[in-house]
Amino acid sequence: MPGATLSRWTMSYFAAACLMLVVGQGLMAAGFGYPAAAIGAPETLVLVHVVAIGWLSLLMVGALLQFVPVLVGRPLVGGNYAAPALLLLIVGLICLVAGFVALSGAVDLPLVLLPLGGGALVAGFGLVLAILLASLLAARPLPLPARFVALGLAALAGTILLGFCFTLALSGVGAGSLLDRLVADGVSLHATFGLGGWLSVTAIGVSYRLLTMFLLAPEKERPTSHAALQATGLAMGLLFICIATVLFGLSGEAVLFAAALLLTLVAALLYGGDVLHIYRARKRKQAELNIRASFIAIAALLVAILLVNVPAMRDGDGVAALVYLFVFGWLTGLGLAQLYKIVAFLTWLEAYGPIMGRAPIPRVQDLVEESRARILFMLYYGAVAAATLALFAGASGLFRIVVFAQLAATLAIMREFVRARRLSAVPAALRTPAAIVPPNLFLPLTTSRR
């Protein structure tokens, strides 16, 4: 497989991301942030950024460091900067969260932590952008999945710059009518760029490649895939125009935003059709658990995008419930489902790749036990659905109970990742031939191996 060289730091990104997911769900189960606090409260901002940056963004960066070379068939450019980028992102997130805590008044901390955290995040994501864009530019013309990733990286740039402007305004370091208007009217744009642009568009691009790879389906660029890319690009262009209208106090932002949402629905429906086509064209007769679990995540994407296009659903508890479904049904569901396969696949490459053809080795699917994990994913998605309905109903007590069940299912799924890294499910006769080096749980590789 082209680009199969292992990224040294991918598993470290994954481990840090999983820790942040546990923290985020734990905070919700404990009643921290929305719905116990207002949507715009500092406590909710803590929760949102722990999940969006700590879990989803670290997960996505770790995946891209490994799979961008696979998408373009060339080695990663500047991979040595992945470690300082990870450090900057973690330090930046800690400072940002501390700044939001200071903003709440719960602890007496300096508000300057907000722009300090924002600056560290800009530097960390800047390194990530440099690594990934250099890798993409070295491989032109880009295949379709890589073009989705490039579009997602453009949204990442917009997201982090908007976020840094918010930290300046909220801390009092920066002031002025432009920043004031941005804070007053640009929060939804910041969230849309992050969740809908950076995370979702990138996830769609990577999933095109992963689905064809794991289903053994033909890698064929369909007209609907190009149409989905074009609709996504137009939607993102409208969002950039929305930022200009907010900054300069112009009218029309609501109409442009609604048009962008409609284009997003078109793109999501086209993507769903492509996924169905890939599944029907597969050569692997039985779809593995990561694929079946990913289909539920894609269904959550379609439902969330369809409902958010209804104006009445974009207010109050309705929009909060849809964001929850989008974040935990679509993005987190897809992330956990693909991690289930990716962790096993990378562990297999790391442990058994060096001795392939020289000794009996297990299959990738021998590193996992699907019968047990299938129940865990059913529990996870059931909890997400129940939590979404609880938010729609305004039942905060029920929401906390269900999120606790969701957290328990998440921890159990993560235990399956650990078991795969430990080779626990591999038959004893094949587990540790004399020539293999047992993989670390989450520390970086000591060497780059194929």
Short mmCIF file of C-alpha atoms in Angstrom, two decimals, residues 9-21 50-67 86 89 125 198-199 202-203 206 327 330-340 342-343 414 417:
data_model
loop_
_atom_site.label_atom_id
_atom_site.label_comp_id
_atom_site.label_asym_id
_atom_site.label_seq_id
_atom_site.Cartn_x
_atom_site.Cartn_y
_atom_site.Cartn_z
CA TRP A 9 3.34 10.24 16.60
CA THR A 10 -0.07 9.15 15.34
CA MET A 11 -0.74 6.81 18.27
CA SER A 12 0.27 9.56 20.73
CA TYR A 13 -2.25 11.92 19.12
CA PHE A 14 -4.89 9.19 19.37
CA ALA A 15 -4.14 8.54 23.05
CA ALA A 16 -4.31 12.25 23.96
CA ALA A 17 -7.55 12.60 21.97
CA CYS A 18 -9.18 9.64 23.72
CA LEU A 19 -8.23 11.08 27.11
CA MET A 20 -9.90 14.38 26.19
CA LEU A 21 -13.06 12.57 25.04
CA VAL A 50 -12.16 20.10 25.27
CA VAL A 51 -14.25 18.03 22.85
CA ALA A 52 -13.67 20.00 19.65
CA ILE A 53 -9.93 20.59 20.06
CA GLY A 54 -8.85 17.99 22.60
CA TRP A 55 -10.78 15.05 21.17
CA LEU A 56 -11.87 15.69 17.59
CA SER A 57 -9.01 17.87 16.33
CA LEU A 58 -6.21 15.80 17.89
CA LEU A 59 -7.87 12.68 16.49
CA MET A 60 -8.10 14.22 13.03
CA VAL A 61 -4.52 15.48 13.03
CA GLY A 62 -3.23 12.09 14.15
CA ALA A 63 -5.20 10.39 11.39
CA LEU A 64 -4.00 12.84 8.73
CA LEU A 65 -0.35 12.39 9.70
CA GLN A 66 -0.81 8.70 8.91
CA PHE A 67 -3.20 8.82 5.96
CA LEU A 86 1.25 18.08 19.64
CA LEU A 89 -1.79 22.02 20.94
CA PHE A 125 -2.21 24.15 14.12
CA TRP A 198 -12.43 21.45 9.28
CA LEU A 199 -13.66 18.28 11.00
CA THR A 202 -11.76 16.35 6.29
CA ALA A 203 -13.48 13.29 7.75
CA VAL A 206 -10.42 10.48 4.59
CA VAL A 327 -20.65 15.90 17.41
CA TRP A 330 -21.50 11.73 13.41
CA LEU A 331 -17.99 12.92 14.26
CA THR A 332 -17.35 10.94 17.45
CA GLY A 333 -19.22 7.87 16.21
CA LEU A 334 -17.19 7.85 12.99
CA GLY A 335 -13.99 8.50 14.93
CA LEU A 336 -14.50 5.61 17.37
CA ALA A 337 -15.65 3.27 14.59
CA GLN A 338 -12.64 3.96 12.41
CA LEU A 339 -10.23 3.93 15.35
CA TYR A 340 -11.42 0.41 16.08
CA ILE A 342 -7.14 1.85 12.40
CA VAL A 343 -5.57 1.00 15.77
CA MET A 414 -11.34 2.29 24.28
CA PHE A 417 -8.19 -0.33 21.47
#
